[in-house]
mmCIF file of C-alpha atoms in Angstrom:
data_model
loop_
_atom_site.group_PDB
_atom_site.id
_atom_site.type_symbol
_atom_site.label_atom_id
_atom_site.label_comp_id
_atom_site.label_asym_id
_atom_site.label_seq_id
_atom_site.Cartn_x
_atom_site.Cartn_y
_atom_site.Cartn_z
ATOM 1 C CA ILE A 1 97.312 78.413 64.914
ATOM 2 C CA GLY A 2 97.930 77.296 68.513
ATOM 3 C CA TYR A 3 101.145 79.279 68.856
ATOM 4 C CA ASN A 4 101.434 80.817 72.432
ATOM 5 C CA ASN A 5 102.543 84.540 72.280
ATOM 6 C CA LYS A 6 103.582 87.312 75.009
ATOM 7 C CA LYS A 7 100.431 89.298 74.770
ATOM 8 C CA CYS A 8 101.421 91.564 77.682
ATOM 9 C CA TRP A 9 103.579 93.369 75.236
ATOM 10 C CA PRO A 10 102.083 95.652 72.473
ATOM 11 C CA ARG A 11 101.325 94.309 69.349
ATOM 12 C CA ASP A 12 104.346 95.550 67.521
ATOM 13 C CA ALA A 13 106.498 93.875 70.150
ATOM 14 C CA ARG A 14 105.197 90.576 70.222
ATOM 15 C CA MET A 15 106.463 87.780 68.284
ATOM 16 C CA ARG A 16 105.274 87.796 64.562
ATOM 17 C CA LEU A 17 104.002 84.365 63.755
ATOM 18 C CA MET A 18 105.613 83.793 60.563
ATOM 19 C CA LYS A 19 105.350 80.252 59.135
ATOM 20 C CA HIS A 20 108.843 79.619 59.176
ATOM 21 C CA ASP A 21 109.591 80.954 62.714
ATOM 22 C CA VAL A 22 106.666 78.999 63.774
ATOM 23 C CA ASN A 23 108.069 75.719 62.452
ATOM 24 C CA LEU A 24 111.373 76.386 63.712
ATOM 25 C CA GLY A 25 109.906 77.366 67.206
ATOM 26 C CA ARG A 26 107.840 73.828 67.571
ATOM 27 C CA ALA A 27 110.666 72.056 66.136
ATOM 28 C CA VAL A 28 113.286 73.158 68.976
ATOM 29 C CA PHE A 29 110.364 72.511 71.578
ATOM 30 C CA TRP A 30 109.960 69.034 70.394
ATOM 31 C CA GLU A 31 113.503 68.576 70.194
ATOM 32 C CA LEU A 32 114.164 69.668 73.652
ATOM 33 C CA GLN A 33 110.866 67.769 74.941
ATOM 34 C CA ASN A 34 112.329 64.313 73.757
ATOM 35 C CA ARG A 35 115.548 65.208 75.220
ATOM 36 C CA LEU A 36 114.419 65.366 78.738
ATOM 37 C CA PRO A 37 113.607 61.917 80.822
ATOM 38 C CA ARG A 38 109.873 61.555 81.387
ATOM 39 C CA SER A 39 110.639 60.288 84.530
ATOM 40 C CA ILE A 40 112.572 63.460 85.963
ATOM 41 C CA THR A 41 110.308 66.219 83.977
ATOM 42 C CA SER A 42 108.290 66.923 81.151
ATOM 43 C CA LEU A 43 107.555 70.291 79.044
ATOM 44 C CA GLU A 44 103.945 71.190 78.033
ATOM 45 C CA TRP A 45 103.407 73.106 75.013
ATOM 46 C CA GLU A 46 100.069 74.820 76.334
ATOM 47 C CA ASN A 47 102.142 76.829 79.048
ATOM 48 C CA SER A 48 105.732 77.374 77.104
ATOM 49 C CA PHE A 49 106.820 79.906 74.951
ATOM 50 C CA VAL A 50 109.459 79.636 72.137
ATOM 51 C CA SER A 51 110.956 83.026 71.134
ATOM 52 C CA VAL A 52 112.423 83.010 67.865
ATOM 53 C CA TYR A 53 114.869 85.801 66.790
ATOM 54 C CA SER A 54 114.994 86.340 63.027
ATOM 55 C CA LYS A 55 114.814 88.524 60.146
ATOM 56 C CA ASP A 56 110.987 89.054 61.020
ATOM 57 C CA ASN A 57 111.331 88.952 64.492
ATOM 58 C CA PRO A 58 113.606 91.472 66.025
ATOM 59 C CA ASN A 59 112.556 91.217 69.803
ATOM 60 C CA LEU A 60 113.617 88.450 71.838
ATOM 61 C CA LEU A 61 110.629 87.699 74.559
ATOM 62 C CA PHE A 62 111.127 85.554 77.530
ATOM 63 C CA ASP A 63 110.241 85.552 81.416
ATOM 64 C CA LEU A 64 112.646 85.331 84.323
ATOM 65 C CA CYS A 65 112.255 85.193 87.979
ATOM 66 C CA GLY A 66 108.776 87.032 87.615
ATOM 67 C CA PHE A 67 110.024 89.486 85.132
ATOM 68 C CA GLU A 68 108.828 89.663 81.726
ATOM 69 C CA VAL A 69 111.645 90.622 79.394
ATOM 70 C CA ARG A 70 112.017 92.036 75.921
ATOM 71 C CA ILE A 71 115.345 92.391 74.477
ATOM 72 C CA LEU A 72 115.646 94.486 71.184
ATOM 73 C CA PRO A 73 119.346 94.860 69.679
ATOM 74 C CA LYS A 74 120.160 98.310 68.573
ATOM 75 C CA ILE A 75 120.994 97.134 65.181
ATOM 76 C CA ARG A 76 117.223 96.241 64.987
ATOM 77 C CA THR A 77 115.688 99.530 66.421
ATOM 78 C CA TYR A 78 114.368 102.561 64.381
ATOM 79 C CA ASN A 79 117.146 104.579 63.288
ATOM 80 C CA GLU A 80 119.131 102.897 65.880
ATOM 81 C CA GLN A 81 117.819 105.203 68.725
ATOM 82 C CA PHE A 82 118.110 104.231 72.360
ATOM 83 C CA VAL A 83 115.222 104.781 74.649
ATOM 84 C CA ASN A 84 116.359 106.351 77.909
ATOM 85 C CA LYS A 85 113.893 105.765 80.773
ATOM 86 C CA ASP A 86 113.441 103.584 83.776
ATOM 87 C CA GLY A 87 112.484 99.835 83.273
ATOM 88 C CA VAL A 88 114.725 99.958 80.556
ATOM 89 C CA TRP A 89 118.337 98.225 80.835
ATOM 90 C CA ASN A 90 121.090 99.143 78.594
ATOM 91 C CA LEU A 91 123.168 95.959 77.634
ATOM 92 C CA GLN A 92 126.960 96.531 76.906
ATOM 93 C CA ASN A 93 129.600 94.372 75.208
ATOM 94 C CA GLU A 94 132.218 93.753 78.060
ATOM 95 C CA ILE A 95 135.241 93.862 75.553
ATOM 96 C CA THR A 96 134.199 96.988 73.494
ATOM 97 C CA LYS A 97 131.748 98.642 76.123
ATOM 98 C CA GLU A 98 129.447 99.334 73.498
ATOM 99 C CA ARG A 99 125.802 99.214 74.100
ATOM 100 C CA THR A 100 124.399 96.714 71.877
ATOM 101 C CA ALA A 101 120.911 96.213 72.984
ATOM 102 C CA GLN A 102 118.247 97.105 75.356
ATOM 103 C CA ALA A 103 116.079 94.975 77.852
ATOM 104 C CA PHE A 104 112.561 96.312 78.545
ATOM 105 C CA LEU A 105 111.142 95.061 81.694
ATOM 106 C CA ARG A 106 107.389 94.370 83.127
ATOM 107 C CA VAL A 107 106.168 92.487 86.015
ATOM 108 C CA ASP A 108 104.677 88.930 84.950
ATOM 109 C CA GLN A 109 101.075 87.983 85.411
ATOM 110 C CA ASP A 110 101.947 84.991 87.861
ATOM 111 C CA SER A 111 103.802 87.807 90.065
ATOM 112 C CA MET A 112 100.665 89.796 90.030
ATOM 113 C CA ASN A 113 98.608 86.944 91.224
ATOM 114 C CA ARG A 114 100.625 86.115 93.982
ATOM 115 C CA PHE A 115 100.601 89.474 95.205
ATOM 116 C CA GLU A 116 96.935 89.752 94.788
ATOM 117 C CA ASN A 117 96.236 86.651 96.493
ATOM 118 C CA ARG A 118 98.715 87.705 99.317
ATOM 119 C CA ILE A 119 96.268 90.693 99.904
ATOM 120 C CA ARG A 120 93.136 88.599 99.931
ATOM 121 C CA MET A 121 94.782 86.333 102.326
ATOM 122 C CA ILE A 122 95.511 89.332 104.843
ATOM 123 C CA LEU A 123 91.771 90.402 104.289
ATOM 124 C CA MET A 124 90.520 87.080 104.998
ATOM 125 C CA SER A 125 92.748 86.125 107.998
ATOM 126 C CA SER A 126 91.933 89.772 109.488
ATOM 127 C CA GLY A 127 88.915 88.401 111.274
ATOM 128 C CA SER A 128 89.051 90.969 114.560
ATOM 129 C CA THR A 129 92.547 91.975 114.144
ATOM 130 C CA THR A 130 93.727 95.577 115.290
ATOM 131 C CA PHE A 131 93.650 98.070 112.314
ATOM 132 C CA THR A 132 97.359 98.492 112.641
ATOM 133 C CA LYS A 133 98.129 94.967 112.258
ATOM 134 C CA ILE A 134 96.292 94.758 109.208
ATOM 135 C CA VAL A 135 98.185 98.159 107.874
ATOM 136 C CA ASN A 136 101.497 96.634 108.746
ATOM 137 C CA LYS A 137 100.959 93.358 106.578
ATOM 138 C CA TRP A 138 99.838 95.801 103.715
ATOM 139 C CA ASN A 139 102.985 97.707 104.186
ATOM 140 C CA THR A 140 105.396 94.737 104.126
ATOM 141 C CA SER A 141 103.701 93.130 101.055
ATOM 142 C CA LEU A 142 104.184 96.397 99.320
ATOM 143 C CA ILE A 143 107.468 96.991 100.505
ATOM 144 C CA GLY A 144 108.546 93.263 99.429
ATOM 145 C CA LEU A 145 107.050 93.688 95.860
ATOM 146 C CA MET A 146 108.367 97.288 95.331
ATOM 147 C CA THR A 147 112.072 96.143 96.425
ATOM 148 C CA TYR A 148 112.019 93.263 94.020
ATOM 149 C CA PHE A 149 110.657 94.621 91.113
ATOM 150 C CA ARG A 150 111.349 98.490 91.336
ATOM 151 C CA GLU A 151 111.158 100.315 88.175
ATOM 152 C CA ALA A 152 109.343 97.538 86.301
ATOM 153 C CA VAL A 153 106.144 98.406 88.336
ATOM 154 C CA ILE A 154 105.922 101.562 86.522
ATOM 155 C CA HIS A 155 105.749 100.099 83.224
ATOM 156 C CA THR A 156 103.219 97.425 83.951
ATOM 157 C CA LYS A 157 99.840 99.373 84.018
ATOM 158 C CA GLU A 158 97.839 96.374 85.219
ATOM 159 C CA LEU A 159 100.097 96.175 88.334
ATOM 160 C CA LEU A 160 99.509 99.735 89.098
ATOM 161 C CA ASP A 161 95.243 99.177 88.653
ATOM 162 C CA LEU A 162 95.901 96.123 90.915
ATOM 163 C CA LEU A 163 97.658 98.305 93.729
ATOM 164 C CA VAL A 164 94.859 100.728 93.729
ATOM 165 C CA ARG A 165 92.040 98.016 94.042
ATOM 166 C CA CYS A 166 94.098 96.269 96.808
ATOM 167 C CA GLU A 167 94.887 99.519 98.759
ATOM 168 C CA ASN A 168 91.027 100.463 98.550
ATOM 169 C CA LYS A 169 90.355 96.921 99.555
ATOM 170 C CA ILE A 170 92.535 97.281 102.678
ATOM 171 C CA GLN A 171 91.065 100.783 103.472
ATOM 172 C CA THR A 172 87.480 99.369 103.086
ATOM 173 C CA ARG A 173 88.213 96.370 105.439
ATOM 174 C CA ILE A 174 89.313 99.182 108.142
ATOM 175 C CA LYS A 175 86.104 101.309 107.335
ATOM 176 C CA ILE A 176 83.665 98.135 107.957
ATOM 177 C CA GLY A 177 85.786 97.372 111.251
ATOM 178 C CA LEU A 178 84.120 100.915 112.413
ATOM 179 C CA ASN A 179 81.010 100.049 110.942
ATOM 180 C CA SER A 180 81.008 103.147 108.368
ATOM 181 C CA LYS A 181 82.152 103.979 104.761
ATOM 182 C CA MET A 182 81.482 107.813 104.997
ATOM 183 C CA PRO A 183 84.186 109.526 103.466
ATOM 184 C CA GLN A 184 83.870 112.377 105.626
ATOM 185 C CA ARG A 185 84.605 110.155 108.533
ATOM 186 C CA PHE A 186 88.064 108.780 106.812
ATOM 187 C CA PRO A 187 90.029 111.716 105.650
ATOM 188 C CA PRO A 188 93.615 110.226 103.835
ATOM 189 C CA CYS A 189 95.249 111.594 106.924
ATOM 190 C CA THR A 190 93.554 108.805 109.039
ATOM 191 C CA PHE A 191 95.518 106.157 106.845
ATOM 192 C CA TYR A 192 98.582 107.664 105.742
ATOM 193 C CA THR A 193 99.546 109.954 108.773
ATOM 194 C CA PRO A 194 102.492 108.038 110.361
ATOM 195 C CA LYS A 195 101.905 106.439 113.828
ATOM 196 C CA GLU A 196 103.714 108.855 115.882
ATOM 197 C CA LEU A 197 101.240 111.692 114.737
ATOM 198 C CA GLY A 198 97.776 109.524 115.456
ATOM 199 C CA GLY A 199 97.570 107.846 112.068
ATOM 200 C CA LEU A 200 97.933 104.280 110.904
ATOM 201 C CA GLY A 201 101.302 104.852 108.841
ATOM 202 C CA MET A 202 99.676 103.401 105.353
ATOM 203 C CA LEU A 203 102.150 103.455 102.393
ATOM 204 C CA SER A 204 100.617 104.120 99.211
ATOM 205 C CA MET A 205 102.007 103.309 95.626
ATOM 206 C CA GLY A 206 98.753 104.761 94.119
ATOM 207 C CA HIS A 207 98.107 107.933 95.629
ATOM 208 C CA VAL A 208 94.473 107.697 94.731
ATOM 209 C CA LEU A 209 93.309 109.841 97.493
ATOM 210 C CA ILE A 210 95.660 112.814 97.421
ATOM 211 C CA PRO A 211 93.792 115.746 96.247
ATOM 212 C CA GLN A 212 94.884 117.617 92.790
ATOM 213 C CA SER A 213 95.563 120.746 94.876
ATOM 214 C CA ASP A 214 98.438 119.050 97.049
ATOM 215 C CA LEU A 215 100.314 117.790 93.999
ATOM 216 C CA ARG A 216 101.890 121.165 93.337
ATOM 217 C CA TYR A 217 104.243 120.643 96.675
ATOM 218 C CA SER A 218 105.659 117.094 94.954
ATOM 219 C CA LYS A 219 106.506 119.808 91.920
ATOM 220 C CA GLN A 220 108.619 121.585 94.243
ATOM 221 C CA THR A 221 110.288 118.886 96.279
ATOM 222 C CA THR A 222 111.164 115.951 93.800
ATOM 223 C CA GLN A 223 113.311 116.427 90.726
ATOM 224 C CA ALA A 224 112.508 113.727 88.604
ATOM 225 C CA GLY A 225 108.667 114.515 88.646
ATOM 226 C CA VAL A 226 105.692 112.079 89.851
ATOM 227 C CA THR A 227 106.097 108.816 87.427
ATOM 228 C CA HIS A 228 102.976 106.950 88.408
ATOM 229 C CA TYR A 229 99.944 108.843 90.049
ATOM 230 C CA ARG A 230 96.663 106.724 89.460
ATOM 231 C CA SER A 231 93.200 108.180 90.183
#
């Protein structure tokens, strides 16, 4: 049919490609495309997406500043129940203070690619750099990603997998620097222990190397529980 869709969302949350909605979406796109002067800018159908809100499509989908957003009005939800969890914002009517809709957040593909390319750049430029510098660059990139996207990261499974892969690549780069990849020589404390205690002070978003037996302590310390362990 040639109509783009937001494939990052589950099937039931994507735009349903009904004939009348598709025609309306194309018509709006052509109208806007013809209004813009070609000398200034142009819109390309291949990398555009027109989201139509109608009787068949309860979700409004768009991406903004690196976030994929899905807005679902309260009147279109099943049993008019709200979901209360991280990565879901409640939208409020300013006058009546009633919660009228919910916005579901994810991280978009371009931002994930940018993060992956940044890690690749760190690996490529780390010729004979010290291990501390490599880890510092990783920490800076990770903190930058997390402080910008925050709770949206937890609901983007692909990004969590990517973080684990990138973390492993950084650790492998350090292991290769010592000409060995034997796990016995690199216990988790080598990477994650603070510099004051002799480690590299590496930050982790995947917690891949934390043994299952150690997780019992996290249950005692965190009230919310653990949200995103990947192994």
